[in-house]
CSV table of C-alpha atoms in Angstrom, one decimal:
chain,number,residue,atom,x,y,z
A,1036,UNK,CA,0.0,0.0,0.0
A,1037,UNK,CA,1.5,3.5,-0.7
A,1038,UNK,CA,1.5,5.2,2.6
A,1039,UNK,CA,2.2,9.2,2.5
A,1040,UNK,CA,3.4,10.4,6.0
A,1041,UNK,CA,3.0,13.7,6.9
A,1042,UNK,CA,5.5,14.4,10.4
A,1043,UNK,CA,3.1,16.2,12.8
A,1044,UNK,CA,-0.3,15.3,13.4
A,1045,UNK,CA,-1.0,19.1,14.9
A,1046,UNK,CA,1.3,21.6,16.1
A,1047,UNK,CA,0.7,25.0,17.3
A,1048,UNK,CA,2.9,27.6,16.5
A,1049,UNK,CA,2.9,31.5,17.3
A,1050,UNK,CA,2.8,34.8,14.8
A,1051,UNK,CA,5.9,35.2,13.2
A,1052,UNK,CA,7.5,31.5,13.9
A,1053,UNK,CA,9.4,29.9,11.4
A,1054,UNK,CA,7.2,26.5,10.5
A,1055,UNK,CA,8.4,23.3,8.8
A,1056,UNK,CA,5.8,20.8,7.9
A,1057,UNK,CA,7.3,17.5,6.3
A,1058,UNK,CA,5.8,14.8,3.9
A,1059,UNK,CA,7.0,11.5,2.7
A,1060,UNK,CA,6.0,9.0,0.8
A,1061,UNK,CA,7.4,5.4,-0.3
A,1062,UNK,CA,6.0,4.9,-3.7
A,1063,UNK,CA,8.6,6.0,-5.5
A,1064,UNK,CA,6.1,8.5,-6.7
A,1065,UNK,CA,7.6,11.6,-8.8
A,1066,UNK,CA,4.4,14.3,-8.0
A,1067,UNK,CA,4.0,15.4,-4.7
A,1068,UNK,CA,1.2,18.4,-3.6
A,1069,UNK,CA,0.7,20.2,-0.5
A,1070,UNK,CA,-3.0,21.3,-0.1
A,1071,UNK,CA,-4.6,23.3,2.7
A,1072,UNK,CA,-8.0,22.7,3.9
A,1073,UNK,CA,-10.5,24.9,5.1
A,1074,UNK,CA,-14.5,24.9,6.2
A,1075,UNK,CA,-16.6,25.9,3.4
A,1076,UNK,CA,-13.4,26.7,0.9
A,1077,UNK,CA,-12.8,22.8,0.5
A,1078,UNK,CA,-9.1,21.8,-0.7
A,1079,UNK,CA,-7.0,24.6,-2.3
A,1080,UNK,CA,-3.7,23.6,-3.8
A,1081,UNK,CA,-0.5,25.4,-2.4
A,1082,UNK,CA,2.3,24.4,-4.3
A,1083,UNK,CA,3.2,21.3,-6.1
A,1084,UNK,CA,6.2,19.1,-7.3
A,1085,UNK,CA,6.6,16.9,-10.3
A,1086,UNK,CA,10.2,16.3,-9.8
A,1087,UNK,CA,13.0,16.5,-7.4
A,1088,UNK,CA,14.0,20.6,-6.8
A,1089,UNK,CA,11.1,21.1,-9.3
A,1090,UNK,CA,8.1,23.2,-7.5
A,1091,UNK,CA,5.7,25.1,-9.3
A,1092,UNK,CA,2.6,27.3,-7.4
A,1093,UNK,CA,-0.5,26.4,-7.0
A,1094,UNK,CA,-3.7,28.4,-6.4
A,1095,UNK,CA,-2.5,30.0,-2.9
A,1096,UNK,CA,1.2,29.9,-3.0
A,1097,UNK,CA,1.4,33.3,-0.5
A,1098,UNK,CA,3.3,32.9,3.0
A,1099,UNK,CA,4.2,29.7,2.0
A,1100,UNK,CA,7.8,28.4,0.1
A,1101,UNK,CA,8.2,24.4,-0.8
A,1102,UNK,CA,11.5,22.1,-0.8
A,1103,UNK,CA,12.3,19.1,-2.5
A,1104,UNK,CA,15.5,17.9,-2.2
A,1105,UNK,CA,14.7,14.2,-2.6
A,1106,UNK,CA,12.3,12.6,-4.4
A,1107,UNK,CA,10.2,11.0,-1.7
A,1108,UNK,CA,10.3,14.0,0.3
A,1109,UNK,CA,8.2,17.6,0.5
A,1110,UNK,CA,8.9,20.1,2.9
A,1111,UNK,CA,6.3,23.4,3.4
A,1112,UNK,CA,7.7,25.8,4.8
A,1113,UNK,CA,5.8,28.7,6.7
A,1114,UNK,CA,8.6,31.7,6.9
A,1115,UNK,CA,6.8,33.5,9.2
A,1116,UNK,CA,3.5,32.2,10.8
A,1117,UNK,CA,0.2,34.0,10.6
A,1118,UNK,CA,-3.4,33.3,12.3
A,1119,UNK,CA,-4.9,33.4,9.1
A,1120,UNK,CA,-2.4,30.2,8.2
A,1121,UNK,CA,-4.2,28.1,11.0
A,1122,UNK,CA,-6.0,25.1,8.9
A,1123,UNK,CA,-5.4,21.6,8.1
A,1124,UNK,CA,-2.6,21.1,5.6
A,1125,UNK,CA,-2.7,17.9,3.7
A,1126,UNK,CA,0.3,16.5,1.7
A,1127,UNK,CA,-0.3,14.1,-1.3
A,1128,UNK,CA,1.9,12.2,-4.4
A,1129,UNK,CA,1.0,10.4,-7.0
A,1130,UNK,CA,3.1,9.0,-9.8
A,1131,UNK,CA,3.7,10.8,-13.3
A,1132,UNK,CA,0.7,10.3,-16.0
A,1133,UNK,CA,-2.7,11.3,-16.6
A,1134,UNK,CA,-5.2,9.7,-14.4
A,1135,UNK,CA,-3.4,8.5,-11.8
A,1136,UNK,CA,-4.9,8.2,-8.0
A,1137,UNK,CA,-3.2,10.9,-6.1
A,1138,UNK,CA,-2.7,9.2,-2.4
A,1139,UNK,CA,-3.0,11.6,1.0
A,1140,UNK,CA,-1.4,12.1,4.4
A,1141,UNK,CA,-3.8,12.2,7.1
A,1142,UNK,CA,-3.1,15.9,7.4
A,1143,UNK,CA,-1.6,18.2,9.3
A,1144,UNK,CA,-3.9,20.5,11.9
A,1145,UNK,CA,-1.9,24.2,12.3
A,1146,UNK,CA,-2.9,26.2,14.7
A,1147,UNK,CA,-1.0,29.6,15.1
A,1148,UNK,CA,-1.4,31.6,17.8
B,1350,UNK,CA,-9.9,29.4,-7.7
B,1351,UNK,CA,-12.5,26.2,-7.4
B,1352,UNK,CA,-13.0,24.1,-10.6
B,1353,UNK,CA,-15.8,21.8,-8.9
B,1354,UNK,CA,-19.0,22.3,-6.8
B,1355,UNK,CA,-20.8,19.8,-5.3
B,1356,UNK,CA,-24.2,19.6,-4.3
B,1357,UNK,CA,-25.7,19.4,-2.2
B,1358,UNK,CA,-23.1,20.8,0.8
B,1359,UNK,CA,-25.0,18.2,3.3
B,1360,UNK,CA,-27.1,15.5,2.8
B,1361,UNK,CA,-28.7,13.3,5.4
B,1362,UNK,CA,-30.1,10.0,5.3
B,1363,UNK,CA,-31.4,6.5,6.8
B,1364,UNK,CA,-29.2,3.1,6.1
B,1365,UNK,CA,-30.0,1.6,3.3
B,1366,UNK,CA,-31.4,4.4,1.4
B,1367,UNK,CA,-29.7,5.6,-2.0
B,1368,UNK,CA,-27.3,8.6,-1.5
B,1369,UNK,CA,-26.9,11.2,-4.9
B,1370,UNK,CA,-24.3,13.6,-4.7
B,1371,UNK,CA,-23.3,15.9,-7.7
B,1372,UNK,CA,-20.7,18.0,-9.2
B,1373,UNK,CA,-20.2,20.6,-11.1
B,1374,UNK,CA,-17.2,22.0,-13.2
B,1375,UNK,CA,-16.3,24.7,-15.4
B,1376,UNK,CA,-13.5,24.2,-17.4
B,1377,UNK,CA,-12.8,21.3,-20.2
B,1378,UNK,CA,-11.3,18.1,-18.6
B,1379,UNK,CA,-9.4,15.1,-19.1
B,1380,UNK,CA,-11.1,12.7,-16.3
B,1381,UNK,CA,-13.0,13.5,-12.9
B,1382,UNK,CA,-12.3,11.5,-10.1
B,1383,UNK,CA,-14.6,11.3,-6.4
B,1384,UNK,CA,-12.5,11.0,-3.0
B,1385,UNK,CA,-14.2,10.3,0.4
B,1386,UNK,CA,-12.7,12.1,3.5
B,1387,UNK,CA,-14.0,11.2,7.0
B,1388,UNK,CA,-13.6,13.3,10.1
B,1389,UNK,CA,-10.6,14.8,10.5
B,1390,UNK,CA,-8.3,12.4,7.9
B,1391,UNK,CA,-6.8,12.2,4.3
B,1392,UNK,CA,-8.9,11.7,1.6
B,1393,UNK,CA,-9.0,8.3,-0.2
B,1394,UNK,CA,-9.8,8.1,-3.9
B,1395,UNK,CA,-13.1,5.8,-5.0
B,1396,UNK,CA,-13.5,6.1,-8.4
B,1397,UNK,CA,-11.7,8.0,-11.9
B,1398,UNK,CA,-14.1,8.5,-14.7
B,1399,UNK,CA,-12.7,9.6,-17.9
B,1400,UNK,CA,-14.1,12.4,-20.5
B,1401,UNK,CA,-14.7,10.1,-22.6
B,1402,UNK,CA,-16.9,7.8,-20.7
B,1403,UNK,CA,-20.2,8.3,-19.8
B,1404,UNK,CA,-20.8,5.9,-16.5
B,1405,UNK,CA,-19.0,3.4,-14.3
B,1406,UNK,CA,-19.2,1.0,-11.5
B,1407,UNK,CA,-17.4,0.4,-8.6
B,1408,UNK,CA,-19.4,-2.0,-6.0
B,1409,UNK,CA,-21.9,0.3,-4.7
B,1410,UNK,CA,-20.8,3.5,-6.4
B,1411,UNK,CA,-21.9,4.5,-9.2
B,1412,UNK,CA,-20.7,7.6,-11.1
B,1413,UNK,CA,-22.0,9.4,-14.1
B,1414,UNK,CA,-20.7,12.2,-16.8
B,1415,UNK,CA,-22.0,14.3,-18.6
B,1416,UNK,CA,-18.9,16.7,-20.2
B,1417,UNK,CA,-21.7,18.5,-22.2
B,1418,UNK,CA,-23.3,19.9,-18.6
B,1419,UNK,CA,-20.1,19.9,-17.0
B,1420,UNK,CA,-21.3,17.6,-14.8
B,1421,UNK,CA,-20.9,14.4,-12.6
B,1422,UNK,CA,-22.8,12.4,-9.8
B,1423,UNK,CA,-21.9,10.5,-7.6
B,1424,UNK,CA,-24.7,7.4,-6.2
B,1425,UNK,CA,-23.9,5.4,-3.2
B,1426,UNK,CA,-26.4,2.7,-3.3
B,1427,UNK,CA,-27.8,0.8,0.1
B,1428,UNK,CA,-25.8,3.5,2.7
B,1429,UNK,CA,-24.5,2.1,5.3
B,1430,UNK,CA,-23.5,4.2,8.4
B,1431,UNK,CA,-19.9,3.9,7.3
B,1432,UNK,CA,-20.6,5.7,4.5
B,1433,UNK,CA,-20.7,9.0,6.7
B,1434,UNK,CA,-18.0,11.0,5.2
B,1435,UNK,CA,-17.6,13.9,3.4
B,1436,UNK,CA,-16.8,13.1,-0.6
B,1437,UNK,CA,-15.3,15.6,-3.1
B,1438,UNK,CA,-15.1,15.9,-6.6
B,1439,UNK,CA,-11.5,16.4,-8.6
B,1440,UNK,CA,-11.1,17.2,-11.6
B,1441,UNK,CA,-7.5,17.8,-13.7
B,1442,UNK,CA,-9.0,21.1,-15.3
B,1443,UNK,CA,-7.9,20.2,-18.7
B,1444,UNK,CA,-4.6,21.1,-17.3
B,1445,UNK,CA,-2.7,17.8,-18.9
B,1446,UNK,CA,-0.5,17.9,-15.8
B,1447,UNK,CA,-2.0,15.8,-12.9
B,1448,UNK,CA,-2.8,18.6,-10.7
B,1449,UNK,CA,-6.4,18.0,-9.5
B,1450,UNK,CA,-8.5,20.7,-8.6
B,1451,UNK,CA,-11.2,19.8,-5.7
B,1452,UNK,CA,-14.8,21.3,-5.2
B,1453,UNK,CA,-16.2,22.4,-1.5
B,1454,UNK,CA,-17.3,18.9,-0.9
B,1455,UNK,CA,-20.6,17.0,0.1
B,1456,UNK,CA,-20.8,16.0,3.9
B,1457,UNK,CA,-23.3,12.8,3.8
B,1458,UNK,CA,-24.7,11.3,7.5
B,1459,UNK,CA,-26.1,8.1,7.2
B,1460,UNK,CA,-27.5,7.5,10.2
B,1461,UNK,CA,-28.5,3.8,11.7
């Protein structure tokens, strides 16, 4: 089974905190996405990888910078924490191709104080 | 910005009835795909339907297409209280990169 593992389960953080939020998965899989969550707004895509050090923005890329140094792993990286970035932040990879099931994390819940 | 909407937002219902959810989308696609998200966890993929096709099975989901309405449904058939979850709609937005874009969701309580 693929399994995507995202680090921390919850954390809270305060304003202006440097936060690292870490994904990996064991599939081999060359895509990887970070996604926040939110009530009402549904899943909004933050940035996104399709190969190692590759990382192209997604739809709220803002307050937010990516890493990927290897291929099975997806750092987000929060460079200076804001209330408004409190929300569930799921990871997800899926391999190269159209079609293909993308797998998730169980999320990550973000509260910043 | 949000490619799919579902409808309805909540839907509640006795085991054993037939749950409909649908979705919405406004841009040409490649293939719609339905995940299922229960309190609090990932979401998990059920079921990829391709432009081209116009329905498919998957035990008791059935999903439907219709690319000239921009639309899909989703029909869980005899609920079951496990079936409580919220489900989403994906679609690739025509993008030809696998980069899904998700609508607002459904939550569906199937109660006992």
């Amino acid at each position: 089974d693929v399994k995507v593992t995202q680090s921390s389960r919850y954390l809270v953080k305060r304003t202006g905190e440097k936060v690292f939020l870490e994904c990996v998965q064991d599939m081999d899989h060359e895509n990887m996405f970070w996604y926040r969550q939110d009530p009402g707004l549904g899943l909004r895509l933050i940035y996104f990888s399709y190969d190692v050090k590759m990382k192209e923005k997604g739809d709220i890329p803002e307050g937010y910078s990516v890493s990927r140094e290897k291929k099975e792993r997806f750092s987000l990286i929060l460079e200076s924490a804001s209330t408004n970035q409190t929300s569930m932040y799921l990871c997800a990879s899926s391999k190269q191709g159209d079609g293909n099931t993308i797998y998730f994390g169980e999320g990550s819940w973000l509260t910043v104080v | 910005s949000q490619q799919g909407e579902e409808d309805p937002q909540a839907l509640s219902i006795q085991e054993g009835e037939n749950a409909t959810m649908n979705c919405s989308y406004k841009t040409s696609i490649n293939n719609l795909q339905w995940y299922r998200q229960n309190s609090g966890r990932g979401l998990v993929h059920l079921i990829l339907i391709r432009s081209n096709e116009r329905e498919k099975h998957s035990g008791r989901l059935r999903v439907t297409l219709d690319t000239s309405k921009k639309s899909s449904s989703l029909l869980i058939t005899a609920s079951r209280a496990a079936d409580t979850a919220s489900y989403f709609c994906a679609t690739d937005a025509g993008t030809g990169f696998q980069k899904l874009v998700f609508g607002t969701g459904t939550r569906l309580l199937v109660s006992p």
